[in-house]
Coordinates of C-alpha atoms in Angstrom, one line a residue:
M14 CA 30.2 72.5 199.1
P15 CA 32.3 69.9 197.2
E16 CA 35.7 68.9 198.5
P17 CA 38.5 70.8 196.6
V18 CA 40.2 68.8 193.8
F19 CA 43.0 70.1 191.7
A20 CA 44.8 68.8 188.6
L21 CA 48.2 69.7 187.2
I22 CA 48.5 69.2 183.5
D23 CA 52.2 69.2 182.5
C24 CA 53.6 68.7 179.0
N25 CA 56.3 66.0 178.8
S26 CA 59.8 67.3 177.8
F27 CA 58.0 70.2 176.2
Y28 CA 60.7 71.8 174.1
A29 CA 61.8 68.4 172.8
S30 CA 58.2 67.4 172.2
C31 CA 57.6 70.5 170.1
E32 CA 60.5 69.7 167.9
R33 CA 59.3 66.1 167.5
V34 CA 55.8 67.2 166.4
F35 CA 57.3 68.5 163.1
R36 CA 60.1 65.9 162.9
P37 CA 58.3 62.5 163.2
D38 CA 61.6 60.9 162.0
L39 CA 63.0 61.8 165.5
Q40 CA 60.2 60.1 167.4
H41 CA 62.7 57.6 168.8
T42 CA 65.8 59.8 168.7
P43 CA 67.1 61.5 171.9
I44 CA 66.8 65.3 171.7
V45 CA 68.3 68.2 173.7
V46 CA 67.5 71.9 173.3
L47 CA 70.1 74.6 174.0
S48 CA 69.9 78.0 175.8
N49 CA 70.4 81.4 174.2
N50 CA 73.5 81.6 172.0
D51 CA 73.7 77.8 172.1
G52 CA 75.3 78.0 175.5
C53 CA 74.1 75.0 177.5
V54 CA 71.4 72.3 177.7
I55 CA 68.1 73.6 179.0
A56 CA 65.8 70.7 177.9
R57 CA 66.1 67.0 177.3
S58 CA 63.8 64.3 176.0
A59 CA 63.4 61.4 178.4
D60 CA 65.7 59.2 176.4
A61 CA 68.4 61.8 176.4
K62 CA 68.5 62.3 180.2
P63 CA 70.7 59.3 181.0
F64 CA 73.5 60.7 178.8
V65 CA 73.2 64.5 179.3
K66 CA 73.1 66.6 182.4
M67 CA 70.9 69.7 182.6
G68 CA 73.0 72.8 182.2
A69 CA 75.9 71.0 180.5
L70 CA 77.9 73.4 178.3
F71 CA 77.4 72.6 174.6
H72 CA 80.9 73.2 173.5
E73 CA 82.1 70.6 176.1
I74 CA 79.7 67.8 175.3
R75 CA 79.3 68.2 171.5
G76 CA 81.3 65.1 170.9
E77 CA 79.4 63.2 173.6
L78 CA 76.1 64.1 171.9
D79 CA 77.3 62.8 168.5
R80 CA 78.5 59.6 170.1
H81 CA 75.1 58.8 171.6
G82 CA 73.2 59.9 168.5
I83 CA 71.5 62.8 170.2
T84 CA 69.9 65.5 168.0
T85 CA 70.5 69.0 169.1
F86 CA 68.3 72.1 168.6
S87 CA 68.7 75.8 169.3
S88 CA 65.9 77.3 171.3
N89 CA 62.9 78.1 169.0
Y90 CA 60.8 80.3 171.3
A91 CA 58.4 81.3 168.6
L92 CA 57.5 77.7 168.0
Y93 CA 57.3 76.8 171.7
G94 CA 55.2 79.8 172.6
D95 CA 52.6 79.1 169.9
M96 CA 52.4 75.3 170.7
S97 CA 51.9 76.3 174.4
E98 CA 49.0 78.5 173.5
R99 CA 47.4 75.7 171.5
V100 CA 47.7 73.3 174.4
M101 CA 46.4 75.8 177.0
S102 CA 43.4 76.7 174.7
I103 CA 42.3 73.0 174.7
I104 CA 42.6 72.8 178.5
E105 CA 40.7 76.0 179.0
A106 CA 37.9 74.8 176.6
R107 CA 37.5 71.6 178.6
L108 CA 37.9 72.7 182.2
P109 CA 36.0 75.5 184.0
A110 CA 38.8 77.1 186.0
V111 CA 42.4 77.0 184.8
E112 CA 45.6 78.7 186.0
V113 CA 48.4 78.7 183.4
Y114 CA 51.4 78.2 185.6
S115 CA 54.2 78.2 183.0
I116 CA 54.7 77.7 179.3
D117 CA 54.1 73.9 179.7
E118 CA 52.1 73.6 182.9
A119 CA 48.5 74.5 184.0
F120 CA 46.6 73.9 187.2
A121 CA 42.9 73.2 187.0
N122 CA 40.2 73.2 189.7
L123 CA 38.1 70.0 189.2
S124 CA 35.9 70.5 192.3
G125 CA 32.3 69.4 191.6
I126 CA 33.1 67.8 188.3
T127 CA 31.4 64.4 187.7
E128 CA 33.5 61.4 188.5
P129 CA 35.5 59.5 187.5
L130 CA 38.1 62.2 187.1
E131 CA 40.7 59.7 185.8
H132 CA 38.5 59.1 182.7
L133 CA 38.2 62.9 182.1
S134 CA 41.9 63.2 182.4
R135 CA 42.6 60.5 179.9
S136 CA 40.1 62.0 177.5
L137 CA 41.9 65.4 177.9
Q138 CA 45.3 63.8 177.5
N139 CA 44.2 62.1 174.3
E140 CA 42.7 65.3 172.8
I141 CA 45.8 67.3 173.5
R142 CA 47.9 64.6 171.9
Q143 CA 45.6 64.3 168.9
K144 CA 45.3 68.0 168.2
T145 CA 48.8 69.2 169.0
G146 CA 51.0 66.1 169.1
I147 CA 52.2 67.0 172.6
P148 CA 52.2 64.3 175.3
V149 CA 51.0 65.4 178.7
G150 CA 51.0 64.0 182.2
I151 CA 48.2 64.7 184.6
G152 CA 48.2 64.6 188.4
I153 CA 45.0 64.8 190.5
A154 CA 44.8 65.5 194.3
E155 CA 43.1 67.5 197.0
T156 CA 45.7 70.3 196.9
K157 CA 48.0 71.9 194.4
T158 CA 51.1 70.7 196.1
L159 CA 49.9 67.1 196.0
A160 CA 48.7 67.5 192.4
K161 CA 52.2 68.5 191.5
L162 CA 53.5 65.5 193.3
A163 CA 51.0 63.2 191.5
N164 CA 52.1 64.6 188.2
H165 CA 55.7 63.9 189.2
A166 CA 54.7 60.3 189.8
A167 CA 52.8 60.1 186.4
K168 CA 56.0 61.1 184.6
R169 CA 58.4 59.0 186.6
W170 CA 56.3 55.8 186.2
Q171 CA 55.0 56.6 182.8
K172 CA 54.5 52.9 181.7
Q173 CA 52.7 51.9 184.9
T174 CA 50.4 54.9 185.1
D175 CA 50.1 55.8 181.4
G176 CA 50.6 59.4 182.4
V177 CA 47.7 59.9 184.8
V178 CA 47.8 59.6 188.7
D179 CA 44.9 60.3 191.1
L180 CA 46.4 60.7 194.5
R181 CA 43.2 61.2 196.5
D182 CA 43.4 57.6 197.9
P183 CA 45.1 58.1 201.3
I184 CA 47.0 54.8 201.1
R185 CA 48.4 55.6 197.6
R186 CA 49.2 59.2 198.7
D187 CA 51.1 58.1 201.9
K188 CA 53.0 55.5 199.9
L189 CA 54.2 58.1 197.5
L190 CA 55.1 60.6 200.2
N191 CA 57.3 58.0 201.9
I192 CA 59.5 57.4 198.8
V193 CA 59.8 61.0 197.5
P194 CA 62.8 63.0 198.8
V195 CA 61.8 66.3 200.4
G196 CA 63.9 68.1 197.8
E197 CA 61.5 67.0 195.1
V198 CA 58.5 68.7 196.7
W199 CA 57.2 71.7 194.9
G200 CA 58.8 74.9 196.3
I201 CA 61.6 73.2 198.3
G202 CA 64.9 74.3 196.9
A203 CA 68.4 72.9 197.6
H204 CA 69.1 75.5 200.4
M205 CA 65.8 74.7 202.2
Q206 CA 66.3 71.0 201.7
T207 CA 69.6 71.3 203.6
H208 CA 67.8 73.0 206.5
L209 CA 65.0 70.4 206.5
N210 CA 67.4 67.5 206.4
A211 CA 69.2 68.9 209.5
L212 CA 65.8 68.6 211.3
G213 CA 65.5 65.0 210.2
I214 CA 63.0 65.7 207.5
K215 CA 64.2 63.6 204.6
T216 CA 61.1 62.7 202.7
A217 CA 57.8 64.3 201.7
W218 CA 56.2 62.1 204.4
D219 CA 58.5 63.6 207.1
L220 CA 57.5 67.1 206.0
A221 CA 53.8 66.3 206.0
R222 CA 54.0 64.8 209.6
H223 CA 56.1 67.6 211.0
D224 CA 54.5 70.4 213.1
A225 CA 53.4 72.9 210.5
R226 CA 53.2 75.8 212.9
E227 CA 56.7 75.2 214.1
L228 CA 57.9 75.1 210.5
G229 CA 56.2 78.5 209.9
K230 CA 58.0 80.0 212.9
R231 CA 61.4 78.5 212.1
F232 CA 61.3 79.3 208.3
N233 CA 58.3 81.0 206.7
V234 CA 54.6 80.7 206.0
V235 CA 55.3 79.1 202.6
I236 CA 56.9 76.0 204.2
E237 CA 54.1 75.9 206.7
K238 CA 51.5 75.9 203.9
T239 CA 53.5 73.2 202.0
A240 CA 53.4 70.9 205.0
R241 CA 49.6 71.4 205.4
E242 CA 49.0 70.8 201.7
L243 CA 50.9 67.6 201.8
R244 CA 48.5 66.4 204.5
G245 CA 45.6 67.2 202.2
T246 CA 44.6 70.7 203.5
A247 CA 44.2 73.1 200.6
C248 CA 46.0 76.3 201.4
L249 CA 46.8 77.5 197.8
A250 CA 44.0 78.8 195.7
L251 CA 43.8 78.8 191.9
E252 CA 45.0 82.1 190.4
E253 CA 42.9 82.3 187.3
T254 CA 44.1 85.9 186.5
E255 CA 47.9 86.4 186.3
P256 CA 48.9 89.3 188.5
A257 CA 50.6 92.2 186.7
K258 CA 54.4 92.2 186.9
Q259 CA 56.0 94.8 189.0
E260 CA 59.1 94.9 186.7
I261 CA 59.5 93.9 183.1
C262 CA 63.0 92.8 181.9
C263 CA 64.5 92.1 178.5
S264 CA 68.0 90.8 178.8
R265 CA 70.1 88.8 176.3
S266 CA 73.7 88.0 175.6
F267 CA 74.9 89.2 172.2
G268 CA 75.7 86.7 169.5
K269 CA 79.3 87.8 169.6
R270 CA 81.4 90.3 171.5
L271 CA 80.7 93.9 170.4
K272 CA 83.3 96.6 170.6
T273 CA 81.5 99.6 169.0
I274 CA 78.5 101.5 170.2
E275 CA 76.3 101.3 167.1
P276 CA 75.3 97.6 167.3
I277 CA 74.9 97.8 171.1
Q278 CA 72.4 100.7 170.7
E279 CA 70.6 98.7 168.0
A280 CA 70.4 95.7 170.3
V281 CA 69.1 97.8 173.2
T282 CA 66.5 99.3 170.9
A283 CA 65.2 95.8 170.1
Y284 CA 65.2 94.9 173.8
A285 CA 63.3 98.1 174.7
T286 CA 60.8 97.5 171.9
R287 CA 60.0 94.0 173.2
A288 CA 59.8 95.3 176.8
A289 CA 57.3 98.0 175.8
E290 CA 55.2 95.3 174.0
K291 CA 55.1 93.3 177.3
L292 CA 54.2 96.5 179.2
R293 CA 51.2 97.2 176.9
Q294 CA 50.1 93.5 177.1
Q295 CA 49.4 93.8 180.8
G296 CA 48.0 97.3 180.5
S297 CA 50.7 99.1 182.5
L298 CA 52.7 102.3 182.2
C299 CA 56.3 102.8 183.4
R300 CA 58.1 105.8 184.9
Q301 CA 61.7 104.6 185.0
I302 CA 64.1 102.4 183.0
R303 CA 67.2 100.8 184.2
I304 CA 69.8 100.2 181.5
S305 CA 72.9 98.0 182.1
L306 CA 75.8 96.9 180.0
R307 CA 78.6 94.4 180.8
T308 CA 81.5 92.5 179.3
G309 CA 82.0 88.8 179.6
M310 CA 82.9 88.1 183.3
F311 CA 84.6 84.7 183.1
N312 CA 87.4 85.0 180.6
P313 CA 90.6 86.1 182.5
A314 CA 92.1 87.4 179.3
E315 CA 89.3 90.0 178.8
A316 CA 89.1 93.4 180.5
K317 CA 86.1 93.6 182.8
Y318 CA 83.5 96.3 182.9
A319 CA 79.9 96.4 184.2
N320 CA 77.7 99.4 184.8
G321 CA 74.1 100.5 184.9
L322 CA 72.0 103.6 185.4
I323 CA 68.3 104.6 185.8
C324 CA 66.6 106.9 183.3
Q325 CA 63.6 108.8 184.6
L326 CA 60.8 109.2 182.0
P327 CA 59.0 112.5 181.7
Y328 CA 55.6 110.9 182.5
P329 CA 54.1 107.4 182.9
T330 CA 54.2 105.8 179.4
D331 CA 54.0 102.7 177.3
D332 CA 55.3 104.5 174.2
T333 CA 57.9 102.4 172.4
R334 CA 59.4 105.6 170.9
L335 CA 60.0 107.2 174.2
I336 CA 61.2 104.1 175.9
T337 CA 63.7 103.2 173.2
S338 CA 65.0 106.8 173.0
A339 CA 65.7 106.7 176.8
A340 CA 67.4 103.3 176.4
R341 CA 69.7 104.5 173.7
E342 CA 70.6 107.6 175.6
G343 CA 71.4 105.3 178.6
I344 CA 73.7 103.2 176.5
S345 CA 75.5 106.2 175.2
R346 CA 76.3 107.2 178.8
L347 CA 77.4 103.7 179.8
Y348 CA 79.6 102.9 176.9
R349 CA 83.3 103.0 177.2
N350 CA 85.9 102.4 174.5
G351 CA 88.3 99.5 174.7
F352 CA 86.0 96.8 176.0
S353 CA 84.4 93.8 174.3
Y354 CA 80.7 93.8 175.4
A355 CA 78.8 90.6 176.0
K356 CA 75.3 91.5 177.3
A357 CA 72.9 94.4 177.8
Q358 CA 69.6 94.6 179.8
V359 CA 66.5 96.8 179.7
L360 CA 64.5 96.8 182.9
L361 CA 61.2 98.7 183.1
L362 CA 60.6 100.0 186.7
D363 CA 58.0 101.9 188.8
L364 CA 55.1 100.3 186.9
C365 CA 51.5 101.5 187.4
R366 CA 48.1 101.0 185.9
R367 CA 46.5 103.8 184.0
D368 CA 44.2 104.6 186.9
E369 CA 46.8 104.3 189.6
Y370 CA 48.4 107.7 189.4
T371 CA 47.0 111.2 189.9
K372 CA 47.0 113.6 187.0
D373 CA 47.3 117.4 187.6
L374 CA 47.5 120.5 185.5
F375 CA 51.2 121.0 185.9
T376 CA 52.5 117.5 185.2
P377 CA 52.9 116.3 181.6
E378 CA 51.1 113.1 180.6
Q379 CA 51.0 110.7 177.7
P380 CA 49.0 112.2 174.8
P381 CA 45.9 110.3 173.7
R382 CA 47.2 110.0 170.1
T383 CA 50.1 108.0 171.5
E384 CA 47.8 105.4 172.9
H385 CA 46.0 105.1 169.5
L386 CA 49.3 104.8 167.7
M387 CA 50.6 102.0 170.0
K388 CA 47.3 100.1 169.7
T389 CA 47.6 100.3 165.9
L390 CA 51.2 99.1 166.1
D391 CA 50.3 96.1 168.3
A392 CA 47.3 95.3 166.1
I393 CA 49.4 95.1 162.9
N394 CA 52.2 93.1 164.6
G395 CA 49.6 90.8 166.2
R396 CA 48.0 90.0 162.8
W397 CA 51.1 89.9 160.6
G398 CA 53.8 88.7 163.1
R399 CA 56.0 90.4 165.6
G400 CA 58.5 92.8 164.0
T401 CA 56.3 93.6 161.0
L402 CA 56.5 97.2 162.2
K403 CA 59.5 98.1 164.3
P404 CA 61.8 101.0 164.9
A405 CA 63.8 101.8 161.8
R406 CA 67.0 101.7 163.8
I407 CA 66.7 97.8 164.0
T408 CA 68.2 96.6 160.8
K409 CA 67.5 93.2 159.1
H410 CA 71.0 91.8 159.4
T411 CA 72.2 92.2 163.0
E412 CA 75.6 91.2 164.3
W413 CA 74.3 91.3 167.9
S414 CA 71.5 88.7 167.4
M415 CA 71.6 85.5 169.4
R416 CA 73.7 82.7 167.9
R417 CA 71.2 79.9 167.0
E418 CA 73.0 77.7 164.5
L419 CA 70.8 74.7 165.1
L420 CA 67.4 76.5 164.9
S421 CA 64.4 74.6 163.5
P422 CA 61.9 76.4 161.3
A423 CA 59.0 78.4 163.0
Y424 CA 56.5 76.0 161.5
T425 CA 53.4 77.6 162.9
T426 CA 54.2 81.3 163.0
R427 CA 56.0 82.2 159.8
W428 CA 54.6 81.7 156.3
Q429 CA 57.9 80.9 154.7
D430 CA 58.5 78.1 157.2
L431 CA 55.3 76.2 156.5
F432 CA 55.6 72.6 155.2
K433 CA 55.7 72.4 151.4
V434 CA 54.1 69.4 149.8
K435 CA 55.2 68.6 146.2
A436 CA 52.8 66.7 143.9
Q437 CA 54.3 63.5 142.5

């Protein structure tokens, strides 16, 4: 049985890198990407980090960005999602066991693969860069936690490591553990860091050397496993199949304050439609929906209102029509005149698989024709693009849509946004 070996492949400054792929003129220009409604900074290229803090409010730092020559983009999730799929497909084609951890990260099990693994990693790194334009860092180690730490080192010392760090050498591993603050260890948040610091645990090395059983009794099993993983004992397995979500949420702030019910109902129809798509993607049905609506909560000059309610569905369903109808009904019950509304949320609850509930003669169930209709709807939207078929209540020009004034084209997912080359 070969010793376990894990790798973490992580895209460098992913959102900014996606923008650079299609804007080679920005290769040496600092970039930041903004959150929904262009609210705050959620991503920075490496050369922008010295000038911009993560989470900085855009309206407060706009002048600072211009002063440092930083280019700003609104979030282009269609582009980022498609580029992520391209990167992950290359990784999955090259490596036998892969866990897609997030939009820009994937763990891989390299156990039993012919050495040297550093050469394999550099080959994969070059292939991803050549085929997608996205730079990646790769960390290799005996556990997932150490692989995450190795990847951290690969990014932090990019020039010295060229983006690949193999941490299986005990001397190299211990040297890194001694200089990494415990708060930078995977899974250790600010609150937990405070507790660990009070015990004299300041670095990753301190955590690795501490009694793991005592940590488990004092805090939880997660911290115990983290300490063991830092010592080189694999406690976390690769999750090749993503577990089904127990709740599905679609929640966004409106592009501007809304005072009438019609655009709010239209927005909630769109949110419920997207939530139903996610529900069908994981093969689940839902029995309840929670609808919530609120005003802005931070402007002292605005009247405050926030409320929510749960709508019980007649039977477990993934029918967009039934879910959107319930969501609209919920908004009509929540809406009150005289407020300026900022955000709504659709939350699908009480999820189950199709074979996880008992049918009987006296309880209604989803008609078979509905399943066929939803499959057809998803097939058309899958081929021709999301929103090709949608509820008629969602109009083309929407006053509730997110504010994205600095949005780049959807270069890879929309025909009209493809590059156009003119003959000379």
